[in-house]
Amino acid sequence: MVKPDAVERGLIGDIIQRLESKQLRVVAADLRTIDPITAERHYAEHVGKPFYQPLVNFITSGPTLLLIVEGPEETWKVVRTLMGATDPKDAAPGTIRGDLATKTRENLIHGSDSPESVEREIAIFFPHLA
């Protein structure tokens, strides 16, 4: 997921280029503004946490590019490594967040953190492909 801050900053091409340079292939993409109900489903594990509502507000604030990428074994791990640490201050140089992000909540990109999350998130954002 290329988040609204990255879309607004014109970073879609750079982010996709980084994924493709790692031999990942975009197999589905959809640019849309996520509605609050979908955002709440996506962030359901964070309900009750102080950052939950700000996350929902942010992810629904503008267009997001939703992607499904395929690649070698454990693609989700490759994507997570390319993304870098959640907090850009902790993200290594050369990662998307390390090079381009400045804020923890508005950190440009989201990637599934497990095979189970991959399936759950595809079902939420690309139900016709689940």
PDB file of C-alpha atoms in Angstrom:
ATOM      1  CA  MET A   1       0.000   0.000   0.000  1.00  0.00           C
ATOM      2  CA  VAL A   2       1.415   3.363  -1.073  1.00  0.00           C
ATOM      3  CA  LYS A   3      -0.148   5.653   1.525  1.00  0.00           C
ATOM      4  CA  PRO A   4      -1.721   9.083   0.931  1.00  0.00           C
ATOM      5  CA  ASP A   5       1.418  10.995   1.948  1.00  0.00           C
ATOM      6  CA  ALA A   6       3.487   9.190  -0.697  1.00  0.00           C
ATOM      7  CA  VAL A   7       0.806   9.702  -3.350  1.00  0.00           C
ATOM      8  CA  GLU A   8       0.607  13.404  -2.487  1.00  0.00           C
ATOM      9  CA  ARG A   9       4.401  13.742  -2.666  1.00  0.00           C
ATOM     10  CA  GLY A  10       4.570  12.046  -6.086  1.00  0.00           C
ATOM     11  CA  LEU A  11       6.534   9.026  -4.850  1.00  0.00           C
ATOM     12  CA  ILE A  12       4.486   6.243  -6.470  1.00  0.00           C
ATOM     13  CA  GLY A  13       6.976   5.737  -9.302  1.00  0.00           C
ATOM     14  CA  ASP A  14       9.986   5.683  -6.976  1.00  0.00           C
ATOM     15  CA  ILE A  15       8.347   3.153  -4.653  1.00  0.00           C
ATOM     16  CA  ILE A  16       7.260   0.854  -7.487  1.00  0.00           C
ATOM     17  CA  GLN A  17      10.725   1.141  -9.059  1.00  0.00           C
ATOM     18  CA  ARG A  18      12.300  -0.010  -5.800  1.00  0.00           C
ATOM     19  CA  LEU A  19       9.949  -3.011  -5.659  1.00  0.00           C
ATOM     20  CA  GLU A  20      10.589  -3.916  -9.296  1.00  0.00           C
ATOM     21  CA  SER A  21      14.351  -3.518  -8.871  1.00  0.00           C
ATOM     22  CA  LYS A  22      14.127  -6.282  -6.282  1.00  0.00           C
ATOM     23  CA  GLN A  23      12.498  -8.545  -8.911  1.00  0.00           C
ATOM     24  CA  LEU A  24       8.995  -8.090  -7.518  1.00  0.00           C
ATOM     25  CA  ARG A  25       6.179  -7.816 -10.016  1.00  0.00           C
ATOM     26  CA  VAL A  26       2.999  -5.756  -9.619  1.00  0.00           C
ATOM     27  CA  VAL A  27       0.108  -8.096 -10.430  1.00  0.00           C
ATOM     28  CA  ALA A  28      -2.775  -5.881  -9.257  1.00  0.00           C
ATOM     29  CA  ALA A  29      -3.087  -2.179  -8.524  1.00  0.00           C
ATOM     30  CA  ASP A  30      -5.908   0.177  -7.601  1.00  0.00           C
ATOM     31  CA  LEU A  31      -5.649   3.892  -6.864  1.00  0.00           C
ATOM     32  CA  ARG A  32      -8.509   4.894  -4.592  1.00  0.00           C
ATOM     33  CA  THR A  33      -9.455   6.749  -1.456  1.00  0.00           C
ATOM     34  CA  ILE A  34     -10.122   4.129   1.213  1.00  0.00           C
ATOM     35  CA  ASP A  35     -13.493   4.530   2.905  1.00  0.00           C
ATOM     36  CA  PRO A  36     -13.687   4.552   6.736  1.00  0.00           C
ATOM     37  CA  ILE A  37     -15.360   1.121   7.007  1.00  0.00           C
ATOM     38  CA  THR A  38     -12.609  -0.531   4.961  1.00  0.00           C
ATOM     39  CA  ALA A  39      -9.932   1.334   6.932  1.00  0.00           C
ATOM     40  CA  GLU A  40     -11.475   0.131  10.203  1.00  0.00           C
ATOM     41  CA  ARG A  41     -11.379  -3.470   8.940  1.00  0.00           C
ATOM     42  CA  HIS A  42      -7.753  -3.054   7.906  1.00  0.00           C
ATOM     43  CA  TYR A  43      -6.686  -1.621  11.286  1.00  0.00           C
ATOM     44  CA  ALA A  44      -9.000  -3.819  13.417  1.00  0.00           C
ATOM     45  CA  GLU A  45      -6.114  -5.187  15.535  1.00  0.00           C
ATOM     46  CA  HIS A  46      -5.416  -1.647  16.754  1.00  0.00           C
ATOM     47  CA  VAL A  47      -8.929  -0.844  18.044  1.00  0.00           C
ATOM     48  CA  GLY A  48      -8.685   0.746  21.476  1.00  0.00           C
ATOM     49  CA  LYS A  49      -5.083   1.894  21.043  1.00  0.00           C
ATOM     50  CA  PRO A  50      -4.430   5.643  21.175  1.00  0.00           C
ATOM     51  CA  PHE A  51      -3.143   5.739  17.593  1.00  0.00           C
ATOM     52  CA  TYR A  52      -6.112   3.822  16.082  1.00  0.00           C
ATOM     53  CA  GLN A  53      -8.350   6.745  15.103  1.00  0.00           C
ATOM     54  CA  PRO A  54      -5.472   8.884  13.810  1.00  0.00           C
ATOM     55  CA  LEU A  55      -4.444   5.911  11.600  1.00  0.00           C
ATOM     56  CA  VAL A  56      -7.957   5.581  10.215  1.00  0.00           C
ATOM     57  CA  ASN A  57      -8.174   9.348   9.665  1.00  0.00           C
ATOM     58  CA  PHE A  58      -4.838   9.400   7.855  1.00  0.00           C
ATOM     59  CA  ILE A  59      -5.397   6.411   5.572  1.00  0.00           C
ATOM     60  CA  THR A  60      -8.786   7.828   4.488  1.00  0.00           C
ATOM     61  CA  SER A  61      -7.422  11.354   3.926  1.00  0.00           C
ATOM     62  CA  GLY A  62      -6.561  10.970   0.242  1.00  0.00           C
ATOM     63  CA  PRO A  63      -5.810   8.524  -2.557  1.00  0.00           C
ATOM     64  CA  THR A  64      -3.848   5.372  -1.755  1.00  0.00           C
ATOM     65  CA  LEU A  65      -2.293   3.025  -4.302  1.00  0.00           C
ATOM     66  CA  LEU A  66      -3.152  -0.528  -3.319  1.00  0.00           C
ATOM     67  CA  LEU A  67      -0.816  -3.142  -4.774  1.00  0.00           C
ATOM     68  CA  ILE A  68      -0.388  -6.867  -4.906  1.00  0.00           C
ATOM     69  CA  VAL A  69       3.181  -7.827  -5.711  1.00  0.00           C
ATOM     70  CA  GLU A  70       4.616 -11.241  -6.423  1.00  0.00           C
ATOM     71  CA  GLY A  71       8.149 -12.437  -6.374  1.00  0.00           C
ATOM     72  CA  PRO A  72      10.416 -15.088  -4.992  1.00  0.00           C
ATOM     73  CA  GLU A  73       9.643 -17.084  -1.893  1.00  0.00           C
ATOM     74  CA  GLU A  74       8.331 -15.058   1.082  1.00  0.00           C
ATOM     75  CA  THR A  75       7.660 -11.924  -0.958  1.00  0.00           C
ATOM     76  CA  TRP A  76       6.089 -10.274   2.084  1.00  0.00           C
ATOM     77  CA  LYS A  77       9.464 -10.426   3.892  1.00  0.00           C
ATOM     78  CA  VAL A  78      11.252  -8.886   0.931  1.00  0.00           C
ATOM     79  CA  VAL A  79       8.736  -6.032   0.867  1.00  0.00           C
ATOM     80  CA  ARG A  80       9.032  -5.468   4.631  1.00  0.00           C
ATOM     81  CA  THR A  81      12.815  -5.262   4.337  1.00  0.00           C
ATOM     82  CA  LEU A  82      12.575  -2.756   1.474  1.00  0.00           C
ATOM     83  CA  MET A  83      10.143  -0.654   3.500  1.00  0.00           C
ATOM     84  CA  GLY A  84      12.421  -0.211   6.506  1.00  0.00           C
ATOM     85  CA  ALA A  85      11.496   0.307  10.157  1.00  0.00           C
ATOM     86  CA  THR A  86       8.108   1.836  10.958  1.00  0.00           C
ATOM     87  CA  ASP A  87       9.739   4.872  12.541  1.00  0.00           C
ATOM     88  CA  PRO A  88      11.727   6.607   9.795  1.00  0.00           C
ATOM     89  CA  LYS A  89      14.327   7.701  12.363  1.00  0.00           C
ATOM     90  CA  ASP A  90      15.134   3.998  12.850  1.00  0.00           C
ATOM     91  CA  ALA A  91      14.884   2.995   9.181  1.00  0.00           C
ATOM     92  CA  ALA A  92      18.163   2.138   7.479  1.00  0.00           C
ATOM     93  CA  PRO A  93      19.440   4.236   4.587  1.00  0.00           C
ATOM     94  CA  GLY A  94      18.522   2.545   1.329  1.00  0.00           C
ATOM     95  CA  THR A  95      15.052   1.576   2.557  1.00  0.00           C
ATOM     96  CA  ILE A  96      11.955   3.423   1.390  1.00  0.00           C
ATOM     97  CA  ARG A  97      11.271   4.889   4.827  1.00  0.00           C
ATOM     98  CA  GLY A  98      14.935   5.483   5.572  1.00  0.00           C
ATOM     99  CA  ASP A  99      15.373   7.507   2.413  1.00  0.00           C
ATOM    100  CA  LEU A 100      11.991   9.186   1.991  1.00  0.00           C
ATOM    101  CA  ALA A 101       9.837   9.208   5.143  1.00  0.00           C
ATOM    102  CA  THR A 102       9.925  11.726   7.975  1.00  0.00           C
ATOM    103  CA  LYS A 103       6.992  10.792  10.262  1.00  0.00           C
ATOM    104  CA  THR A 104       6.021   7.555  11.995  1.00  0.00           C
ATOM    105  CA  ARG A 105       2.297   7.633  11.191  1.00  0.00           C
ATOM    106  CA  GLU A 106       2.755   9.115   7.723  1.00  0.00           C
ATOM    107  CA  ASN A 107       5.496   6.712   6.699  1.00  0.00           C
ATOM    108  CA  LEU A 108       4.667   6.318   3.001  1.00  0.00           C
ATOM    109  CA  ILE A 109       4.042   2.588   2.701  1.00  0.00           C
ATOM    110  CA  HIS A 110       2.401  -0.415   4.317  1.00  0.00           C
ATOM    111  CA  GLY A 111       3.218  -4.052   3.711  1.00  0.00           C
ATOM    112  CA  SER A 112       1.696  -7.215   5.101  1.00  0.00           C
ATOM    113  CA  ASP A 113       3.652  -8.680   8.008  1.00  0.00           C
ATOM    114  CA  SER A 114       2.866 -12.383   7.561  1.00  0.00           C
ATOM    115  CA  PRO A 115       1.342 -14.835   5.076  1.00  0.00           C
ATOM    116  CA  GLU A 116      -1.901 -14.629   7.077  1.00  0.00           C
ATOM    117  CA  SER A 117      -1.917 -10.837   6.773  1.00  0.00           C
ATOM    118  CA  VAL A 118      -1.328 -11.121   3.030  1.00  0.00           C
ATOM    119  CA  GLU A 119      -4.477 -13.230   2.672  1.00  0.00           C
ATOM    120  CA  ARG A 120      -6.538 -11.021   5.013  1.00  0.00           C
ATOM    121  CA  GLU A 121      -5.490  -7.785   3.303  1.00  0.00           C
ATOM    122  CA  ILE A 122      -6.057  -9.107  -0.222  1.00  0.00           C
ATOM    123  CA  ALA A 123      -9.560 -10.127   0.897  1.00  0.00           C
ATOM    124  CA  ILE A 124     -10.183  -6.603   2.243  1.00  0.00           C
ATOM    125  CA  PHE A 125      -8.801  -4.580  -0.674  1.00  0.00           C
ATOM    126  CA  PHE A 126      -9.102  -7.001  -3.625  1.00  0.00           C
ATOM    127  CA  PRO A 127     -12.032  -9.259  -2.664  1.00  0.00           C
ATOM    128  CA  HIS A 128     -12.504 -10.382  -6.277  1.00  0.00           C
ATOM    129  CA  LEU A 129      -8.978 -11.899  -6.162  1.00  0.00           C
ATOM    130  CA  ALA A 130      -9.228 -13.591  -2.755  1.00  0.00           C
TER     131      ALA A 130
END
